[in-house]
Backbone as a printed PyTorch tensor [residue, N CA C, xyz], in Angstrom:
tensor([[[-15.6610, -13.9340, -10.8670],
         [-14.0360, -13.6480, -10.1890],
         [-14.6030, -13.1640,  -9.1110]],

        [[-14.1520, -13.0490,  -7.6760],
         [-14.1840, -12.2180,  -6.6520],
         [-13.4850, -11.2040,  -6.8640]],

        [[-13.7090, -10.0190,  -6.6310],
         [-12.8880,  -8.8330,  -6.7370],
         [-13.0610,  -7.8850,  -5.4880]],

        [[-14.2000,  -8.5080,  -4.3720],
         [-14.4870,  -7.7930,  -3.1210],
         [-14.3250,  -8.5630,  -2.0740]],

        [[-13.6200,  -8.6860,  -1.0590],
         [-13.5510,  -9.5700,   0.1590],
         [-13.9720,  -8.6930,   1.4290]],

        [[-14.8750,  -8.6320,   2.0950],
         [-15.2910,  -8.1200,   3.3290],
         [-14.9020,  -9.0550,   4.7860]],

        [[-14.2510,  -8.2940,   5.3460],
         [-13.4250,  -8.9670,   6.5310],
         [-13.8420,  -8.5320,   7.7390]],

        [[-13.9160,  -9.2410,   8.7670],
         [-14.1840,  -8.7460,  10.2970],
         [-12.8690,  -8.8040,  10.8300]],

        [[-12.1720,  -7.8680,  11.5480],
         [-10.7880,  -7.7650,  12.3730],
         [-11.0730,  -9.0970,  13.2050]],

        [[ -9.5450,  -9.4140,  13.6030],
         [ -9.8410, -10.8130,  14.3880],
         [ -9.8860, -10.3590,  15.6640]],

        [[ -9.7140, -11.0760,  16.6060],
         [-10.2850, -11.0140,  18.2240],
         [ -9.3360, -10.2720,  18.8070]],

        [[-10.0100,  -9.2360,  19.4830],
         [ -9.7790,  -7.8970,  20.0890],
         [ -9.9260,  -8.1100,  21.7030]],

        [[ -9.2070,  -7.1600,  22.4350],
         [ -8.7250,  -7.2410,  23.9190],
         [-10.5630,  -6.8050,  24.3830]],

        [[-10.6640,  -6.6360,  25.7080],
         [-11.4800,  -6.2890,  26.0830],
         [-11.6440,  -4.6600,  26.0110]],

        [[-13.0950,  -4.2440,  26.1530],
         [-12.8810,  -2.8440,  25.9780],
         [-11.9410,  -2.0180,  27.2390]],

        [[-11.3530,  -1.0440,  26.7890],
         [-10.3670,  -0.4420,  27.1200],
         [-11.0370,   0.8670,  27.4230]],

        [[-10.1520,   2.1260,  27.0300],
         [-10.7410,   3.5000,  27.5460],
         [-11.9120,   3.9710,  26.3270]],

        [[-11.3750,   3.7640,  25.1210],
         [-12.2750,   4.0170,  23.9630],
         [-12.5030,   2.6570,  23.4330]],

        [[-13.0130,   2.4830,  22.5590],
         [-13.3550,   0.8380,  21.5750],
         [-12.2330,   1.1060,  20.5650]],

        [[-11.8610,   2.8190,  20.0600],
         [-11.1520,   2.7030,  18.4530],
         [ -9.7950,   2.3560,  19.2060]],

        [[ -9.2660,   2.3130,  20.5950],
         [ -8.2330,   1.7760,  20.9690],
         [ -8.0170,   0.2740,  20.8900]],

        [[ -8.7980,  -0.3850,  21.2740],
         [ -8.4910,  -1.9740,  21.3520],
         [ -7.8830,  -2.6110,  20.4250]],

        [[ -6.8100,  -3.0730,  20.5650],
         [ -5.8490,  -4.0720,  20.2980],
         [ -6.3610,  -5.3420,  19.8790]],

        [[ -6.1140,  -6.1130,  18.9280],
         [ -5.7810,  -7.6180,  18.7340],
         [ -5.1430,  -8.6100,  19.8750]],

        [[ -6.0830,  -9.4070,  20.1290],
         [ -5.1560, -10.5170,  20.9880],
         [ -4.1030, -11.0070,  20.6590]],

        [[ -3.2890, -12.3740,  20.9960],
         [ -2.5760, -12.7930,  20.5270],
         [ -3.5180, -14.1820,  19.3290]],

        [[ -4.5790, -14.3590,  19.8950],
         [ -5.5290, -15.2450,  19.3400],
         [ -6.0870, -14.4020,  18.1340]],

        [[ -6.1080, -13.4360,  18.1070],
         [ -6.8250, -12.3940,  16.9710],
         [ -5.4340, -12.1280,  15.9300]],

        [[ -4.5480, -11.9030,  16.1140],
         [ -3.1080, -11.8210,  15.3120],
         [ -3.4710, -13.4260,  14.6620]],

        [[ -3.3240, -14.4660,  15.1610],
         [ -3.2640, -15.9940,  14.6310],
         [ -4.3130, -16.1820,  13.6290]],

        [[ -5.4270, -15.9360,  14.0680],
         [ -6.6030, -15.2330,  12.9990],
         [ -6.2890, -14.9510,  11.7760]],

        [[ -6.0560, -13.5350,  11.9150],
         [ -5.9350, -13.1180,  10.7400],
         [ -4.8160, -13.5910,   9.9670]],

        [[ -3.3790, -13.9920,  10.6380],
         [ -2.5850, -14.8480,   9.6360],
         [ -3.1150, -16.1070,   9.0730]],

        [[ -3.8900, -16.7080,   9.4260],
         [ -4.4160, -17.8910,   9.0280],
         [ -5.1990, -17.1950,   7.9790]],

        [[ -6.0900, -16.5320,   8.0930],
         [ -7.0680, -16.1440,   7.1410],
         [ -6.0910, -15.4570,   5.9360]],

        [[ -5.2390, -14.4500,   6.0360],
         [ -4.2310, -14.3160,   5.0200],
         [ -3.6920, -15.1360,   4.3260]],

        [[ -3.3500, -16.3230,   5.0010],
         [ -2.6080, -17.2510,   4.0670],
         [ -3.9000, -18.1340,   3.3000]],

        [[ -4.8760, -18.7010,   4.0760],
         [ -6.0090, -19.2420,   3.2490],
         [ -6.1880, -18.1440,   2.0990]],

        [[ -6.3160, -16.7370,   2.0730],
         [ -6.6270, -16.0370,   0.8910],
         [ -6.0730, -16.3450,  -0.3840]],

        [[ -4.5690, -15.9250,   0.1050],
         [ -3.3270, -15.8270,  -0.8700],
         [ -3.3150, -17.2910,  -1.4070]],

        [[ -3.6360, -18.8170,  -0.8780],
         [ -3.8830, -19.8650,  -1.4360],
         [ -4.8870, -20.0810,  -2.6430]],

        [[ -5.8990, -19.6090,  -2.3480],
         [ -7.3290, -19.5850,  -3.0590],
         [ -7.9940, -18.5510,  -3.9670]],

        [[ -7.2440, -17.1070,  -3.6490],
         [ -7.6750, -15.7340,  -4.4460],
         [ -6.3950, -15.4210,  -5.2600]],

        [[ -6.4360, -14.7760,  -6.0870],
         [ -5.3160, -13.9170,  -7.2340],
         [ -5.4410, -12.4540,  -5.3540]],

        [[ -4.1590, -11.7400,  -5.6700],
         [ -3.5910, -10.8210,  -5.1550],
         [ -4.5880,  -9.5240,  -5.2300]],

        [[ -4.5160,  -8.6990,  -4.0710],
         [ -5.2530,  -7.6300,  -4.0390],
         [ -4.3080,  -6.4760,  -4.3810]],

        [[ -5.5700,  -5.6160,  -4.7490],
         [ -4.6080,  -4.1220,  -4.9690],
         [ -4.6850,  -3.3020,  -4.0440]],

        [[ -5.4680,  -3.4650,  -3.1230],
         [ -6.0540,  -2.6540,  -2.1240],
         [ -6.5440,  -3.0190,  -1.0530]],

        [[ -6.2960,  -3.1410,   0.5250],
         [ -6.4170,  -3.2720,   1.5050],
         [ -7.1890,  -2.0240,   2.3060]],

        [[ -8.4140,  -1.7720,   2.7680],
         [ -9.0710,  -0.6700,   3.3080],
         [ -9.5480,  -0.9810,   4.3380]],

        [[ -9.0720,  -0.1990,   5.5420],
         [ -9.6550,  -0.9440,   6.7140],
         [ -9.9970,   0.3410,   7.5320]],

        [[-11.0220,   0.0990,   8.5850],
         [-11.4870,   1.1370,   9.7590],
         [-10.2530,   1.5700,  10.2380]],

        [[-10.1450,   3.0230,  10.6150],
         [ -9.1500,   3.5240,  11.4380],
         [ -8.8760,   2.5620,  12.9440]],

        [[ -9.6950,   2.1020,  13.2690],
         [ -9.7590,   2.0110,  14.6430],
         [ -8.5550,   0.7740,  14.7360]],

        [[ -7.7480,   0.6350,  15.8470],
         [ -6.4720,  -0.0300,  16.0160],
         [ -6.6380,  -1.6130,  15.7880]],

        [[ -7.5030,  -2.2220,  16.3760],
         [ -7.6300,  -3.7410,  15.9170],
         [ -8.0280,  -3.8290,  14.1850]],

        [[ -8.8870,  -3.4630,  13.3940],
         [ -8.9530,  -3.4960,  12.1950],
         [ -7.4910,  -3.1830,  11.1580]],

        [[ -6.7000,  -1.7600,  11.9750],
         [ -5.6220,  -1.1550,  11.0750],
         [ -4.7660,  -2.8350,  11.7850]],

        [[ -4.5510,  -3.3090,  12.5130],
         [ -3.6460,  -4.6240,  12.7460],
         [ -4.2070,  -5.4860,  11.8820]],

        [[ -5.0300,  -5.8120,  11.7000],
         [ -5.7030,  -6.8940,  10.8550],
         [ -5.2410,  -6.6240,   9.4580]],

        [[ -5.4070,  -5.5840,   9.0490],
         [ -5.3070,  -5.2700,   7.6540],
         [ -3.8720,  -5.2720,   7.3150]],

        [[ -3.0310,  -4.5190,   8.4810],
         [ -1.6760,  -4.6280,   8.3660],
         [ -0.8070,  -6.1240,   8.1940]],

        [[ -1.7390,  -7.3110,   8.9970],
         [ -1.4980,  -8.6670,   8.6900],
         [ -1.5060,  -9.0290,   7.2730]],

        [[ -2.8980,  -8.8310,   6.8670],
         [ -3.2630,  -9.4730,   5.8930],
         [ -2.4910,  -8.7110,   4.6560]],

        [[ -1.9510,  -7.4840,   4.7630],
         [ -0.9720,  -6.8880,   4.0440],
         [  0.1290,  -7.8000,   3.7610]],

        [[  0.8940,  -8.3990,   5.0150],
         [  2.0860,  -9.0060,   4.6720],
         [  2.6380, -10.3150,   3.8040]],

        [[  0.9760, -10.8820,   3.6550],
         [  0.7560, -11.8940,   2.7470],
         [  0.4750, -11.4010,   1.2910]],

        [[  0.6490, -10.2470,   0.7770],
         [  0.2600,  -9.8860,  -0.4970],
         [  1.2430,  -9.4570,  -1.2520]],

        [[  1.6570,  -9.2650,  -2.4950],
         [  2.8600,  -8.7750,  -2.9530],
         [  3.2810,  -7.4340,  -3.2000]],

        [[  4.2260,  -6.7170,  -3.0040],
         [  4.4670,  -5.4310,  -3.4730],
         [  3.4880,  -5.0700,  -4.0300]],

        [[  3.1600,  -3.5000,  -3.6750],
         [  2.2070,  -3.1270,  -4.5820],
         [  1.0900,  -3.0930,  -4.5490]],

        [[  0.5780,  -3.8380,  -3.3040],
         [ -0.9470,  -3.7010,  -2.6470],
         [ -0.4410,  -2.0320,  -1.5470]],

        [[ -1.8320,  -2.0120,  -1.6600],
         [ -1.7990,  -0.5640,  -0.8620],
         [ -2.4960,  -0.7130,   0.2000]],

        [[ -2.6930,   0.1890,   1.3920],
         [ -3.2260,  -0.1180,   2.5010],
         [ -4.1100,   1.4190,   2.5310]],

        [[ -5.0300,   1.4860,   2.7870],
         [ -6.1140,   2.8190,   3.0560],
         [ -6.8150,   2.4760,   3.8960]],

        [[ -6.9800,   3.8120,   4.8750],
         [ -7.7960,   3.8970,   6.0120],
         [ -9.1580,   4.5140,   5.2740]],

        [[-10.1110,   4.5410,   5.8300],
         [-11.3950,   4.9690,   5.6130],
         [-12.4220,   5.1300,   6.6710]],

        [[-12.8890,   6.1800,   7.1920],
         [-13.6170,   6.4200,   8.1190],
         [-15.0600,   5.7620,   8.3130]],

        [[-15.5040,   5.7890,   7.1750],
         [-16.7000,   4.9300,   6.8870],
         [-16.9780,   3.4850,   7.3070]],

        [[-15.7010,   2.9780,   7.7510],
         [-15.6920,   1.6550,   8.0430],
         [-15.5990,   0.8510,   9.5080]],

        [[-15.6760,   2.2630,  10.3820],
         [-16.1830,   1.8110,  11.6920],
         [-17.2380,   1.2130,  11.7490]],

        [[-17.6150,   0.8330,  13.1090],
         [-18.4890,  -0.0470,  13.3210],
         [-20.0480,   0.2620,  13.0450]],

        [[-20.0970,   1.6870,  13.6550],
         [-21.2920,   2.4280,  13.1840],
         [-21.3730,   2.8240,  11.8250]],

        [[-20.7470,   2.6820,  10.7160],
         [-20.4470,   3.0820,   9.1290],
         [-21.8130,   2.8950,   8.7360]],

        [[-21.7590,   3.6620,   7.3840],
         [-22.8160,   3.6880,   6.6540],
         [-22.6360,   2.7720,   5.4680]],

        [[-23.0940,   1.6430,   5.3750],
         [-22.8870,   0.4510,   3.8830],
         [-22.8220,   1.4730,   2.7880]],

        [[-24.0470,   2.3140,   2.9280],
         [-24.1890,   2.8620,   1.2200],
         [-22.8930,   3.8850,   1.1140]],

        [[-22.7460,   4.2410,   2.1360],
         [-21.5850,   5.5630,   1.8200],
         [-20.1070,   4.3810,   1.2090]],

        [[-20.0140,   3.5380,   2.2050],
         [-18.8000,   2.5820,   1.6270],
         [-18.8760,   2.5420,   0.0450]],

        [[-20.5580,   1.5740,  -0.2000],
         [-20.7660,   1.4740,  -1.7110],
         [-20.6270,   2.5540,  -2.7390]],

        [[-21.2010,   3.7410,  -1.9910],
         [-20.4530,   4.7700,  -3.4330],
         [-19.2280,   5.0620,  -3.2850]],

        [[-18.2700,   5.1310,  -2.2760],
         [-16.8770,   5.3690,  -2.4260],
         [-16.1030,   4.0210,  -2.9160]],

        [[-16.5170,   2.7000,  -2.9390],
         [-15.9800,   1.8420,  -4.0930],
         [-16.4390,   1.8560,  -5.3480]],

        [[-17.7790,   2.2830,  -5.5440],
         [-18.2860,   2.4540,  -6.6970],
         [-17.3560,   3.6190,  -7.5940]],

        [[-17.0170,   4.5860,  -6.8740],
         [-16.0400,   5.5950,  -7.2750],
         [-14.7400,   5.4250,  -7.6030]],

        [[-14.3210,   4.5440,  -6.6430],
         [-12.9490,   3.6850,  -6.9880],
         [-13.0460,   2.8670,  -8.3950]],

        [[-13.8100,   2.0970,  -8.3770],
         [-14.1590,   1.0970,  -9.6150],
         [-13.8750,   1.7870, -10.7210]],

        [[-15.2640,   3.1390, -10.7330],
         [-15.1290,   3.6820, -12.4530],
         [-13.8820,   4.1900, -12.9850]],

        [[-12.8960,   4.3930, -12.1080],
         [-11.5780,   4.7510, -12.5490],
         [-10.6630,   4.0920, -12.5290]],

        [[-10.6610,   2.7050, -11.8340],
         [ -9.8080,   1.4600, -11.8930],
         [-10.8070,  -0.0020, -11.7390]],

        [[-11.4020,  -0.3300, -12.9160],
         [-12.6450,  -1.4470, -12.8930],
         [-11.8870,  -2.8600, -12.3670]],

        [[-10.7610,  -3.0930, -12.8950],
         [-10.3470,  -3.9640, -12.2390],
         [ -9.4170,  -4.5360, -10.9880]],

        [[ -9.9000,  -3.2640, -10.1530],
         [ -9.1570,  -3.4070,  -8.8990],
         [ -9.6660,  -4.5440,  -8.0230]],

        [[ -9.2660,  -4.9490,  -7.0600],
         [ -9.1000,  -6.5470,  -6.3490],
         [ -9.2010,  -5.7040,  -4.8890]],

        [[-10.4480,  -5.5760,  -4.1110],
         [-10.4100,  -5.1590,  -2.7630],
         [-10.6100,  -5.8480,  -1.3640]],

        [[-10.1790,  -5.2840,  -0.6860],
         [-10.2040,  -6.1460,   0.8440],
         [-10.6900,  -5.3850,   1.7320]],

        [[-11.8030,  -5.4280,   2.3430],
         [-12.2390,  -4.4700,   3.4350],
         [-11.9770,  -5.3560,   4.5650]],

        [[-11.4620,  -4.2960,   5.2380],
         [-11.4650,  -4.9260,   6.9690],
         [-12.2820,  -3.9790,   7.6540]],

        [[-13.1070,  -4.2400,   8.7800],
         [-14.1510,  -3.5750,   9.3860],
         [-14.6860,  -4.2600,  10.5080]],

        [[-15.5480,  -4.0650,  11.0370],
         [-16.3000,  -4.6400,  12.3540],
         [-17.7300,  -4.9590,  12.1380]],

        [[-18.2320,  -5.6320,  13.0990],
         [-19.8990,  -5.7300,  13.3640],
         [-20.3470,  -4.7320,  13.9710]],

        [[-21.5170,  -4.5830,  13.3650],
         [-22.2350,  -5.1560,  12.3970],
         [-22.0980,  -4.6830,  11.1790]],

        [[-21.3710,  -3.8680,  10.7010],
         [-21.0400,  -2.8920,   9.5620],
         [-20.8470,  -4.1040,   8.4470]],

        [[-19.8070,  -5.3560,   9.0600],
         [-19.5480,  -6.3170,   7.8210],
         [-20.8030,  -6.8170,   7.3090]],

        [[-21.8640,  -7.0410,   8.3920],
         [-22.7680,  -7.8050,   7.8400],
         [-23.4980,  -7.1590,   6.7660]],

        [[-23.8360,  -5.7300,   7.5000],
         [-24.3650,  -4.5940,   6.4060],
         [-23.5650,  -4.6020,   5.2640]],

        [[-22.5640,  -4.8230,   4.9940],
         [-21.8280,  -4.7430,   3.8580],
         [-22.1360,  -5.2440,   2.8680]],

        [[-22.2150,  -6.9210,   3.3950],
         [-22.3460,  -7.9370,   2.4080],
         [-24.0540,  -7.8220,   2.1950]],

        [[-24.6090,  -7.5100,   2.7850],
         [-26.2210,  -7.1840,   2.3910],
         [-26.4800,  -6.0840,   1.3610]],

        [[-25.5870,  -5.1890,   1.4900],
         [-25.3460,  -3.8060,   0.6560],
         [-25.0030,  -4.2550,  -1.0260]],

        [[-24.0450,  -5.2750,  -0.8470],
         [-23.1550,  -5.3480,  -2.1190],
         [-23.6430,  -6.6650,  -2.9850]],

        [[-24.3600,  -7.3660,  -2.0130],
         [-25.0360,  -8.5520,  -2.7880],
         [-26.6620,  -8.5340,  -3.3090]],

        [[-27.0810,  -9.3540,  -4.3340],
         [-28.2450,  -9.2190,  -4.8550],
         [-29.1530,  -9.8960,  -4.1300]],

        [[-28.5690, -11.0880,  -3.1210],
         [-30.0400, -11.6240,  -2.1720],
         [-29.8710, -11.0800,  -0.9590]],

        [[-29.2580,  -9.9150,  -0.7190],
         [-29.4880,  -9.4910,   0.4130],
         [-29.0330, -10.0020,   1.7380]],

        [[-27.9480, -11.0140,   1.4620],
         [-27.8360, -11.5760,   2.8590],
         [-27.3140, -10.8210,   3.8300]],

        [[-27.2060, -11.4300,   4.9730],
         [-26.4140, -10.2530,   6.5350],
         [-26.0870, -11.3580,   7.2730]],

        [[-24.8760, -12.5020,   6.5280],
         [-24.3040, -12.9240,   7.7140],
         [-23.8530, -12.5880,   8.9040]],

        [[-23.6140, -13.5020,   9.6860],
         [-23.1580, -12.7680,  11.0820],
         [-21.9290, -13.5970,  10.8540]],

        [[-20.4840, -12.5810,  11.2170],
         [-19.2150, -12.6870,  10.9420],
         [-18.8400, -13.2450,  12.1880]],

        [[-17.9940, -14.5110,  12.2490],
         [-16.4480, -14.6140,  13.3430],
         [-15.8450, -13.6510,  13.2180]],

        [[-15.1950, -13.8380,  14.2260],
         [-13.5560, -12.6310,  14.2530],
         [-13.1790, -13.2140,  13.2580]],

        [[-12.5500, -12.3100,  12.2620],
         [-11.4840, -12.8440,  11.2100],
         [-12.2610, -13.5510,  10.1760]],

        [[-13.5710, -13.6480,  10.4130],
         [-14.2280, -14.2950,   9.3090],
         [-14.2760, -13.4100,   8.1150]],

        [[-14.6210, -14.0430,   6.8050],
         [-14.7370, -12.9300,   5.8050],
         [-15.7060, -13.4240,   4.8270]],

        [[-16.0070, -12.6120,   3.6990],
         [-16.9120, -13.2350,   2.7230],
         [-16.4100, -12.6010,   1.4840]],

        [[-16.6700, -13.4950,   0.4800],
         [-16.0580, -13.3820,  -0.9740],
         [-17.1270, -12.9940,  -1.8810]],

        [[-16.9340, -11.8110,  -2.6400],
         [-18.0810, -11.3720,  -3.3700],
         [-17.4320, -10.9570,  -5.2070]],

        [[-18.4500, -11.5280,  -5.6770],
         [-18.1140, -10.7200,  -7.0970],
         [-19.2990,  -9.5870,  -6.9150]],

        [[-19.0120,  -8.3070,  -7.4920],
         [-19.5170,  -7.0470,  -7.6770],
         [-19.2110,  -6.4150,  -8.9140]],

        [[-20.3340,  -5.9010,  -9.3720],
         [-19.7280,  -4.8080, -10.6990],
         [-20.6500,  -3.2330,  -9.9830]],

        [[-20.2820,  -2.6180,  -9.9930],
         [-20.7610,  -0.9790, -10.0010],
         [-22.3770,  -1.2510, -10.6320]],

        [[-23.2360,  -0.5760, -10.0820],
         [-24.2410,  -0.2220, -10.9150],
         [-25.3170,  -1.6160, -11.0890]],

        [[-24.5690,  -3.0730, -10.6120],
         [-25.4170,  -4.2820, -10.4600],
         [-25.2860,  -4.7910,  -9.2990]],

        [[-26.3250,  -5.7270,  -9.1380],
         [-26.2230,  -6.6340,  -8.4930],
         [-24.8860,  -7.3080,  -8.0040]],

        [[-24.4550,  -7.5040,  -6.8180],
         [-23.1300,  -8.4120,  -6.4730],
         [-23.4640,  -9.6400,  -6.4870]],

        [[-22.5950, -10.8480,  -5.9900],
         [-22.9920, -12.0980,  -5.9710],
         [-21.7300, -12.6600,  -4.7010]],

        [[-22.6240, -13.0370,  -3.3470],
         [-21.7960, -13.8010,  -2.3140],
         [-21.7670, -14.7830,  -2.9200]],

        [[-20.2640, -15.0740,  -2.7790],
         [-19.6080, -16.3520,  -3.5290],
         [-19.4660, -17.7120,  -2.4950]],

        [[-19.0880, -16.8080,  -0.9410],
         [-18.6140, -17.8450,  -0.0920],
         [-18.1150, -17.1110,   1.4120]],

        [[-18.3250, -17.3500,   2.2940],
         [-17.8970, -17.3090,   3.4970],
         [-17.0880, -18.0290,   4.2110]],

        [[-16.1100, -17.2900,   4.9210],
         [-14.9630, -18.4460,   5.7660],
         [-14.7770, -17.8200,   7.0100]],

        [[-14.6180, -18.3780,   7.9180],
         [-13.8550, -18.3490,   9.2000],
         [-12.8020, -19.0200,   9.6880]],

        [[-11.9040, -18.7900,  10.3160],
         [-10.7850, -19.6190,  11.1560],
         [-11.4220, -20.5720,  11.9840]],

        [[-12.6050, -20.6700,  12.4830],
         [-12.7880, -21.9100,  12.9760],
         [-13.3230, -22.7290,  11.7130]],

        [[-13.9790, -22.7630,  10.7150],
         [-14.0540, -23.2640,   9.8110],
         [-13.0690, -23.8680,   9.4710]],

        [[-11.8430, -23.2070,   9.2760],
         [-10.6240, -23.9150,   8.6150],
         [ -9.9390, -24.6270,   9.6570]],

        [[-10.1720, -24.7060,  10.9410],
         [ -9.4440, -25.1830,  11.5790],
         [-10.2470, -26.7940,  11.8170]],

        [[-11.3640, -26.8340,  10.8980],
         [-11.8170, -28.2290,  11.0570],
         [-11.5040, -29.0870,   9.5720]],

        [[-10.8550, -28.5570,   9.0070],
         [-10.1440, -29.0590,   7.7340],
         [ -8.8540, -29.8530,   8.2520]],

        [[ -8.9150, -30.6680,   7.3620],
         [ -7.4240, -31.8390,   7.4070],
         [ -6.4950, -30.9250,   6.8980]],

        [[ -5.3670, -31.0390,   7.8600],
         [ -4.2430, -30.1830,   7.3040],
         [ -3.4940, -30.8420,   6.5680]]])
């Protein structure tokens, strides 16, 4: 069963005064909405959405939250910034799952961290490159090796028949 989904934020505008303030473009919002709908159709609801404090990741997380039922919580985690440490994120989630083992979690972050997170949480150590709003679905148990079950991107979904 998938209990962890790692997602890259949607397409963002060009670099502004600071990287942290970059906003989603119209395309980035559409990408996030498309992925939110796909997740809602293919997987059970999330208990928590945890995202980077950067604007584009927060905006993506908020769009994902709109497709979740009431009760799904949104939280910020400073370790989910682009240069974050995947081991610190793993320790944080392991602690969370130790008290709430059934939690289904969506992480929204940035390249290259999303790739390193998949590598950290999966037994095969896969390190996929993520398209904007791309996601990786994993089965993970603290203290054990996880398994990457699938990756999906908005571009791949656009190739499927409607």
